[in-house]
Tab-separated table of C-alpha atoms in Angstrom:
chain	number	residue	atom	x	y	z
A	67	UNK	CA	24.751	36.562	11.741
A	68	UNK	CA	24.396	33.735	9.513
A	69	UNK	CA	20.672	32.955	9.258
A	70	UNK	CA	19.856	28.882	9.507
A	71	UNK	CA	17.684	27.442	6.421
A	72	UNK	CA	14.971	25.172	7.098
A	73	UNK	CA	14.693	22.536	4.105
A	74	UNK	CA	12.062	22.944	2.171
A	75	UNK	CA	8.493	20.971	1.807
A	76	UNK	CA	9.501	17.095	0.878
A	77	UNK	CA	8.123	13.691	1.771
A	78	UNK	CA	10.483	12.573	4.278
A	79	UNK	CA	11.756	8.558	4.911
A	80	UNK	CA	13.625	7.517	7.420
A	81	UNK	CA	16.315	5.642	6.092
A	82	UNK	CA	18.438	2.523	8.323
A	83	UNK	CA	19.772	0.171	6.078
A	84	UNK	CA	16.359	-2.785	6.796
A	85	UNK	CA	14.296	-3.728	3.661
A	86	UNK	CA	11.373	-2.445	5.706
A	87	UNK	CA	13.080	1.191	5.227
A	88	UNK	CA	13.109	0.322	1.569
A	89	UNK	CA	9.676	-0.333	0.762
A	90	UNK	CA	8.834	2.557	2.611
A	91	UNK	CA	10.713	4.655	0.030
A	92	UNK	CA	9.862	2.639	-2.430
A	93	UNK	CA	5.902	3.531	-1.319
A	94	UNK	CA	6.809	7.431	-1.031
A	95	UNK	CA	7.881	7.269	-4.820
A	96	UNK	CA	4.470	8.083	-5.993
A	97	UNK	CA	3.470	10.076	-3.319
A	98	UNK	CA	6.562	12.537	-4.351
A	99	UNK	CA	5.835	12.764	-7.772
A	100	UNK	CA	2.237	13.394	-7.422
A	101	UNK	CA	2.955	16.520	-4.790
A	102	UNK	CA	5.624	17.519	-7.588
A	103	UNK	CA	8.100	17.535	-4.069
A	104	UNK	CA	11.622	16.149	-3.599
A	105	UNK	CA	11.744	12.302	-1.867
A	106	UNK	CA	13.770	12.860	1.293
A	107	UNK	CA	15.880	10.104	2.906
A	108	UNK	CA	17.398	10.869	6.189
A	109	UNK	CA	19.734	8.300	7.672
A	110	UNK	CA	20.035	8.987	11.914
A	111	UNK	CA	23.415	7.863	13.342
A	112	UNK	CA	24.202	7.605	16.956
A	113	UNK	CA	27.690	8.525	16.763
A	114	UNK	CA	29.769	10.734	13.732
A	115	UNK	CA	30.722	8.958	10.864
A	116	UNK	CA	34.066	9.646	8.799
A	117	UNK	CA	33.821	9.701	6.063
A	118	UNK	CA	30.171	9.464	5.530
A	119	UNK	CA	28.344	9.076	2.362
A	120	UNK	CA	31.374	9.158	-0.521
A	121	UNK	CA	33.207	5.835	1.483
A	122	UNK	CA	31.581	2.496	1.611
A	123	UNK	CA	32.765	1.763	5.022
A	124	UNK	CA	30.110	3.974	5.991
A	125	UNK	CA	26.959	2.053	6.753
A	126	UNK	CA	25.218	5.339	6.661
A	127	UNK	CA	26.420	5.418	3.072
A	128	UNK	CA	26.002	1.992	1.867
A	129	UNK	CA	21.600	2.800	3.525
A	130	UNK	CA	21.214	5.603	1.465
A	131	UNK	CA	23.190	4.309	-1.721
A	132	UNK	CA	21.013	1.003	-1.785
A	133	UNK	CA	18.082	3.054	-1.526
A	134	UNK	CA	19.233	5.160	-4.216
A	135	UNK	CA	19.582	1.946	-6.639
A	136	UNK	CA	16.416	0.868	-5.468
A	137	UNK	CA	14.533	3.998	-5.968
A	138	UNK	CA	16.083	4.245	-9.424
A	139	UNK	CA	15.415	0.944	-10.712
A	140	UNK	CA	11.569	1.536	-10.498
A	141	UNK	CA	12.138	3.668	-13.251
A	142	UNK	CA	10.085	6.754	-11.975
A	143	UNK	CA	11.144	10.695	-12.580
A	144	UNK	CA	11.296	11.256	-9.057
A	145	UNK	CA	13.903	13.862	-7.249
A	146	UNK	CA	15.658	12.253	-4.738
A	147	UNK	CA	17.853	14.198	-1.778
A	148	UNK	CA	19.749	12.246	1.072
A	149	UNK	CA	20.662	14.000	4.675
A	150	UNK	CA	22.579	11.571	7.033
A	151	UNK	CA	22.135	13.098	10.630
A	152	UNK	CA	23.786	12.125	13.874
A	153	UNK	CA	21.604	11.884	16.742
A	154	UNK	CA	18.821	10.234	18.608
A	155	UNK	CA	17.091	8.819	15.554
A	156	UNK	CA	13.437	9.440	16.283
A	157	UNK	CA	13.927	13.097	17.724
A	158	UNK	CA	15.906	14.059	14.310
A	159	UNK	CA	13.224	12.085	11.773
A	160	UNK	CA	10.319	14.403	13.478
A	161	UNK	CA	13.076	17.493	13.085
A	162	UNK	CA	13.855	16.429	9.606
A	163	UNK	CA	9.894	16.207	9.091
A	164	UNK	CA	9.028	19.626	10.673
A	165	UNK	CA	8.142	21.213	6.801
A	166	UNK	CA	7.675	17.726	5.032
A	167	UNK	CA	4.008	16.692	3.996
A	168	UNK	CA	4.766	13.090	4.866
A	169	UNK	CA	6.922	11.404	7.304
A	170	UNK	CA	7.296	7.580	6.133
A	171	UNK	CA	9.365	4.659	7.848
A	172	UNK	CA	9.443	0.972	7.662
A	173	UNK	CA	7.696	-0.685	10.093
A	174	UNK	CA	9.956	-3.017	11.474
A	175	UNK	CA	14.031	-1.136	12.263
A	176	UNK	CA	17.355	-3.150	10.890
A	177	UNK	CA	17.540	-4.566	14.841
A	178	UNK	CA	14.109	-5.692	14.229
A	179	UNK	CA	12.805	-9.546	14.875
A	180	UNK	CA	9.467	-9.599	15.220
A	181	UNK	CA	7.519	-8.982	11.783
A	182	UNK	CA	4.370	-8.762	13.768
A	183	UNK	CA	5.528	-5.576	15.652
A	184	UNK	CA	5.879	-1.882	14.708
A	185	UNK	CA	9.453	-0.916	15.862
A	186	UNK	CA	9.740	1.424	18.720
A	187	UNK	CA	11.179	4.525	16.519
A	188	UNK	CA	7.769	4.379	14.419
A	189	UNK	CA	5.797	4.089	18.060
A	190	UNK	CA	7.932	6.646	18.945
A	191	UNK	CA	7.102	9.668	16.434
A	192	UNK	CA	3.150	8.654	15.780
A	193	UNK	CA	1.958	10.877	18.147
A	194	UNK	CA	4.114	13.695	18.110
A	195	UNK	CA	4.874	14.157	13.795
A	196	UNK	CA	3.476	17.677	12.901
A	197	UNK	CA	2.722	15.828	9.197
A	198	UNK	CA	1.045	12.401	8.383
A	199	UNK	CA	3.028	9.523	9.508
A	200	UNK	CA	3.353	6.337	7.379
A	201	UNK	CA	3.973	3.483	8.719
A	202	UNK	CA	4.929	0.862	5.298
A	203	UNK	CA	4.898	-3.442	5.891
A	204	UNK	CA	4.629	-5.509	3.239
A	205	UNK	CA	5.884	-5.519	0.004
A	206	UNK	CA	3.406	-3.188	-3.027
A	207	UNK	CA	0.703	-5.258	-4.245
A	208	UNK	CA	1.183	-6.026	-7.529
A	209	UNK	CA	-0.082	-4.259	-10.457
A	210	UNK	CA	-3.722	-4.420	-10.912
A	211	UNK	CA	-4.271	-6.047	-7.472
A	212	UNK	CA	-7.720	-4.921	-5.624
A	213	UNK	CA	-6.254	-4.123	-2.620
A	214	UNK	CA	-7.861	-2.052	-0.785
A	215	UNK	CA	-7.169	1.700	1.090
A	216	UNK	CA	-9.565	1.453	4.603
A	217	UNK	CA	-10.800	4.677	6.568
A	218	UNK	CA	-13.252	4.005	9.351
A	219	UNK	CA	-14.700	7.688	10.345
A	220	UNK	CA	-17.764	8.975	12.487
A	221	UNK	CA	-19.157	12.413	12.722
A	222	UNK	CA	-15.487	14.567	13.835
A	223	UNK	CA	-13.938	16.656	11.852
A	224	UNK	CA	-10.770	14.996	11.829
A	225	UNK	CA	-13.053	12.288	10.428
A	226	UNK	CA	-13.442	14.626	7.604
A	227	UNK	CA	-9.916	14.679	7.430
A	228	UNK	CA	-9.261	11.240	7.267
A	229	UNK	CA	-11.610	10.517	4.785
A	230	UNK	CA	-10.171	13.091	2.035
A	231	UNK	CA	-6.955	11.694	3.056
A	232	UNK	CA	-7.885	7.582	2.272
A	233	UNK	CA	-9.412	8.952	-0.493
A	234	UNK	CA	-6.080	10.908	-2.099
A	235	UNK	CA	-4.112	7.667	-1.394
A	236	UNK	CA	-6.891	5.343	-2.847
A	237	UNK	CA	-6.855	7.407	-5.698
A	238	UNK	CA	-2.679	7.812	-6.186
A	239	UNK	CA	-2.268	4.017	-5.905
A	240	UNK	CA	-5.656	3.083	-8.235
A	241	UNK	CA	-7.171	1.208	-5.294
A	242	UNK	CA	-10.997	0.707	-3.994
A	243	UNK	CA	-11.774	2.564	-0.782
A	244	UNK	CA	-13.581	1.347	1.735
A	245	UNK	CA	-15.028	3.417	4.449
A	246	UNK	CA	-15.943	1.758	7.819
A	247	UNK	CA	-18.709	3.285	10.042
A	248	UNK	CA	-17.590	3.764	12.968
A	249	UNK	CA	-19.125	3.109	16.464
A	250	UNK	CA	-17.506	1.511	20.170
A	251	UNK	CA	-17.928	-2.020	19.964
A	252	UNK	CA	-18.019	-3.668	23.299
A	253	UNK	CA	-16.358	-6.887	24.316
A	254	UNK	CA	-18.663	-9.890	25.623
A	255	UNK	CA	-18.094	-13.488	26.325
A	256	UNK	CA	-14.974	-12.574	24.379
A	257	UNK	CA	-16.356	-11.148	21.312
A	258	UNK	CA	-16.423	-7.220	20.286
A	259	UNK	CA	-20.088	-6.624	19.932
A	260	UNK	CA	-22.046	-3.332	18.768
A	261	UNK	CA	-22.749	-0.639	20.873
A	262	UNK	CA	-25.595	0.821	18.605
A	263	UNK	CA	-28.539	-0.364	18.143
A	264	UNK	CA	-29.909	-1.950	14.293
A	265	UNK	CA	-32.301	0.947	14.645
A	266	UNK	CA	-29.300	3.443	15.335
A	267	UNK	CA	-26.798	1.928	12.883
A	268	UNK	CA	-29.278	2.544	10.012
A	269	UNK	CA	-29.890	6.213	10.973
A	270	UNK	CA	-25.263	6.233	10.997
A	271	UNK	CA	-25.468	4.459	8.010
A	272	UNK	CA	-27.761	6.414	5.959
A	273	UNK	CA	-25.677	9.734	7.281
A	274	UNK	CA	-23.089	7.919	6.290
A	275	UNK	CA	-23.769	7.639	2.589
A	276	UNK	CA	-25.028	11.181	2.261
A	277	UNK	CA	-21.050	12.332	3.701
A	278	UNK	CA	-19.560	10.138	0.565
A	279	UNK	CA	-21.901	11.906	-2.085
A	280	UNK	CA	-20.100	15.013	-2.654
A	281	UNK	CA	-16.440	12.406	-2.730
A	282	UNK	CA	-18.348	10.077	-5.067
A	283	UNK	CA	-19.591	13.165	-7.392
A	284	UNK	CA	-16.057	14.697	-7.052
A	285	UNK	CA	-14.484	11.137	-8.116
A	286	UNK	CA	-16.772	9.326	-10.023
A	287	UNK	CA	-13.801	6.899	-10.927
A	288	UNK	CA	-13.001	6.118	-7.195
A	289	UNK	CA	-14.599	2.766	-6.132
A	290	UNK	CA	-16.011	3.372	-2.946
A	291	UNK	CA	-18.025	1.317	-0.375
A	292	UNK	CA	-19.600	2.177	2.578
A	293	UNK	CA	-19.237	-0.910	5.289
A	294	UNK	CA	-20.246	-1.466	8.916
A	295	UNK	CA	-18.050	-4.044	10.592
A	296	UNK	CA	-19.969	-4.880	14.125
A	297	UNK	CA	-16.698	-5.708	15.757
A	298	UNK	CA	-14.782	-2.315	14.310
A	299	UNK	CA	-11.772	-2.398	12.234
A	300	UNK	CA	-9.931	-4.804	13.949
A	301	UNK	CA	-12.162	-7.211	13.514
A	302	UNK	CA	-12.678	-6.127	9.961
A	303	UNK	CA	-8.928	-6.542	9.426
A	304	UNK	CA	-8.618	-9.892	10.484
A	305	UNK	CA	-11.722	-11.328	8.483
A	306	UNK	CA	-10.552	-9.018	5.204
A	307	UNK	CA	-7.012	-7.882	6.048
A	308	UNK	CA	-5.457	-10.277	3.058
A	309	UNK	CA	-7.437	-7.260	0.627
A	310	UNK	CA	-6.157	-4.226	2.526
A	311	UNK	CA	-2.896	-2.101	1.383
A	312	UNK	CA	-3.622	0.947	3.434
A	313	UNK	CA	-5.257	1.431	6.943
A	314	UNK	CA	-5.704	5.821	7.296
A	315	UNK	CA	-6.592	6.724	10.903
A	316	UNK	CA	-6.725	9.884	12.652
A	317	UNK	CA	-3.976	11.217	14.949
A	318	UNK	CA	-6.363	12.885	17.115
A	319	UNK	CA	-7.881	9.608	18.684
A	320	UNK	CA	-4.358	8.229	20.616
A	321	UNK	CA	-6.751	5.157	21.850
A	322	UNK	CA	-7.472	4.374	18.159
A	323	UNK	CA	-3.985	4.777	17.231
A	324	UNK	CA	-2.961	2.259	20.110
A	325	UNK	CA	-5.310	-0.360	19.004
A	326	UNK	CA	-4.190	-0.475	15.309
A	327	UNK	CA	-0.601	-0.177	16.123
A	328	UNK	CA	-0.287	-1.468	19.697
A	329	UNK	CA	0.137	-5.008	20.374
A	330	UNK	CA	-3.167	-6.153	19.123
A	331	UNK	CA	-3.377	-4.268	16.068
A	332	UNK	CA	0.334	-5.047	15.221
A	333	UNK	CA	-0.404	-8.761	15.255
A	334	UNK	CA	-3.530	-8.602	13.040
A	335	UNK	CA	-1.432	-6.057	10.951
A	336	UNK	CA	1.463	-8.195	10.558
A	337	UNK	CA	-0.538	-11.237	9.689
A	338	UNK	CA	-2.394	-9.070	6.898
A	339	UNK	CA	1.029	-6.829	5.733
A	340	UNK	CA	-1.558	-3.914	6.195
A	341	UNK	CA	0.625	-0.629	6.129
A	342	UNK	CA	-0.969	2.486	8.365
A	343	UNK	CA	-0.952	6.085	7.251
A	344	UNK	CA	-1.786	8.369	10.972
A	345	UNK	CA	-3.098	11.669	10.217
A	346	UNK	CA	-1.803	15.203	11.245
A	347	UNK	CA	-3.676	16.640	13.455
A	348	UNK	CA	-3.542	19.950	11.379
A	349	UNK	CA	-3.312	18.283	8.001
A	350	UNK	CA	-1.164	19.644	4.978
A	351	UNK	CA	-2.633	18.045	2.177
């Protein structure tokens, strides 16, 4: 019996033929060569194509070629492979991601209109990726830009998590982190309001700083900041979204999750070209 091989660890992007697909890859560069892993792009066709990735008829071919040239022209020593699948797209990316360390897609599909709006295949395989899940908009800041990677965390230990996480990425793409304190604002009169008191938010605050220690003393080069935004990180995001890159949040919380990348979050995230990097639930950093 011939035994079926699993393909080995890689950061996975899903790959359509959409500039949004692009920078994706174009963002999982780095995050390859850093893990020393291959860069992954898998191309999901409904239907069989013949021929598929030697003829240029084949749109599946002409995707993964442009993202080839693309990849190449930044110049980086990365090691690129290219599956083209046929299939329902989102259930093959999260098969094609079962061993990969990161599953990254564009925000916005080819068929895609609104810029505001994640597309449904990236809704689709947020909650159910067994690896982080990146969600790319926006074009890289430039070099030496201040943009900034943003992890709002309480006392969980996926909070943990999430925190060594924004702190990897802040770290691979030279950026400030900022770390939001994290408590359930309520809405009033139409504004989100805090649910702790000043007394209360101190005491967080103060426990707060003593969890970034040991991450400042292990990083002393890693700008970090300790914030508390009274109306959460939405509300952070639309007064400071134009300095964000990154947005790292914990699979864990699916309410969370909704509000970033549901219809609220999307607008403020499309306004601010914040990309969003969910968490594994079991992480594999």
């Amino acid at each position: 019996m011939n035994e079926v091989r699993m393909p080995g660890p890689a950061v996975v992007v899903g790959i359509d033929g959409s500039r949004s697909a692009v920078r994706a890859a174009l963002w999982a560069v780095d995050e390859a060569m850093h893990r020393e892993l291959p860069l992954r792009l898998v191309h999901v066709t409904p239907q069989p194509e013949f021929p598929e990735f030697s003829d240029e008829r084949s749109p599946a071919g002409t995707a993964v070629r442009h993202a080839f040239r693309q990849i190449g022209a930044t110049g980086k020593p990365v090691k690129v492979e290219a599956e083209i699948r046929h299939g329902r797209v989102a259930d093959l990316l999260l098969e094609a991601a079962r061993n990969a360390v990161m599953l990254c897609v564009g925000a916005i599909g080819i068929s895609g209109s609104d810029t505001r709006k994640v597309g449904s295949t990236a809704s689709e395989i947020l909650g159910s990726a067994r690896c982080p899940v990146a969600v790319i908009r926006g074009d890289h800041p430039p070099p030496g830009a201040a943009s900034a990677v943003v992890v709002e965390i309480d006392e969980t230990h996926e909070s943990a998590a999430c925190l060594e996480l924004a702190a990897h990425e802040a770290r691979l793409r030279a950026a400030p982190l900022r770390v939001l304190l994290r408590h359930r604002p309520i809405a009033h009169s139409g504004q989100r309001i805090a649910t702790l008191t000043r007394v209360d938010r101190g005491v967080a605050a103060v426990h707060l700083e003593r969890r970034l220690a040991p991450l400042r003393m292990r990083h002393p080069d890693l700008d970090i900041r300790a914030l508390d935004p009274v109306g959460g990180t939405l509300d952070y995001l639309e007064r400071h979204g134009h300095a964000v890159q990154l947005v790292v949040v914990g699979a864990g919380d699916a309410a969370h999750v909704r509000e970033l990348v549901g219809p609220n979050g999307c607008g403020v995230l499309g306004r601010t070209h914040c990309s969003v990097l969910i968490t594994a639930r079991q992480r594999l950093l």
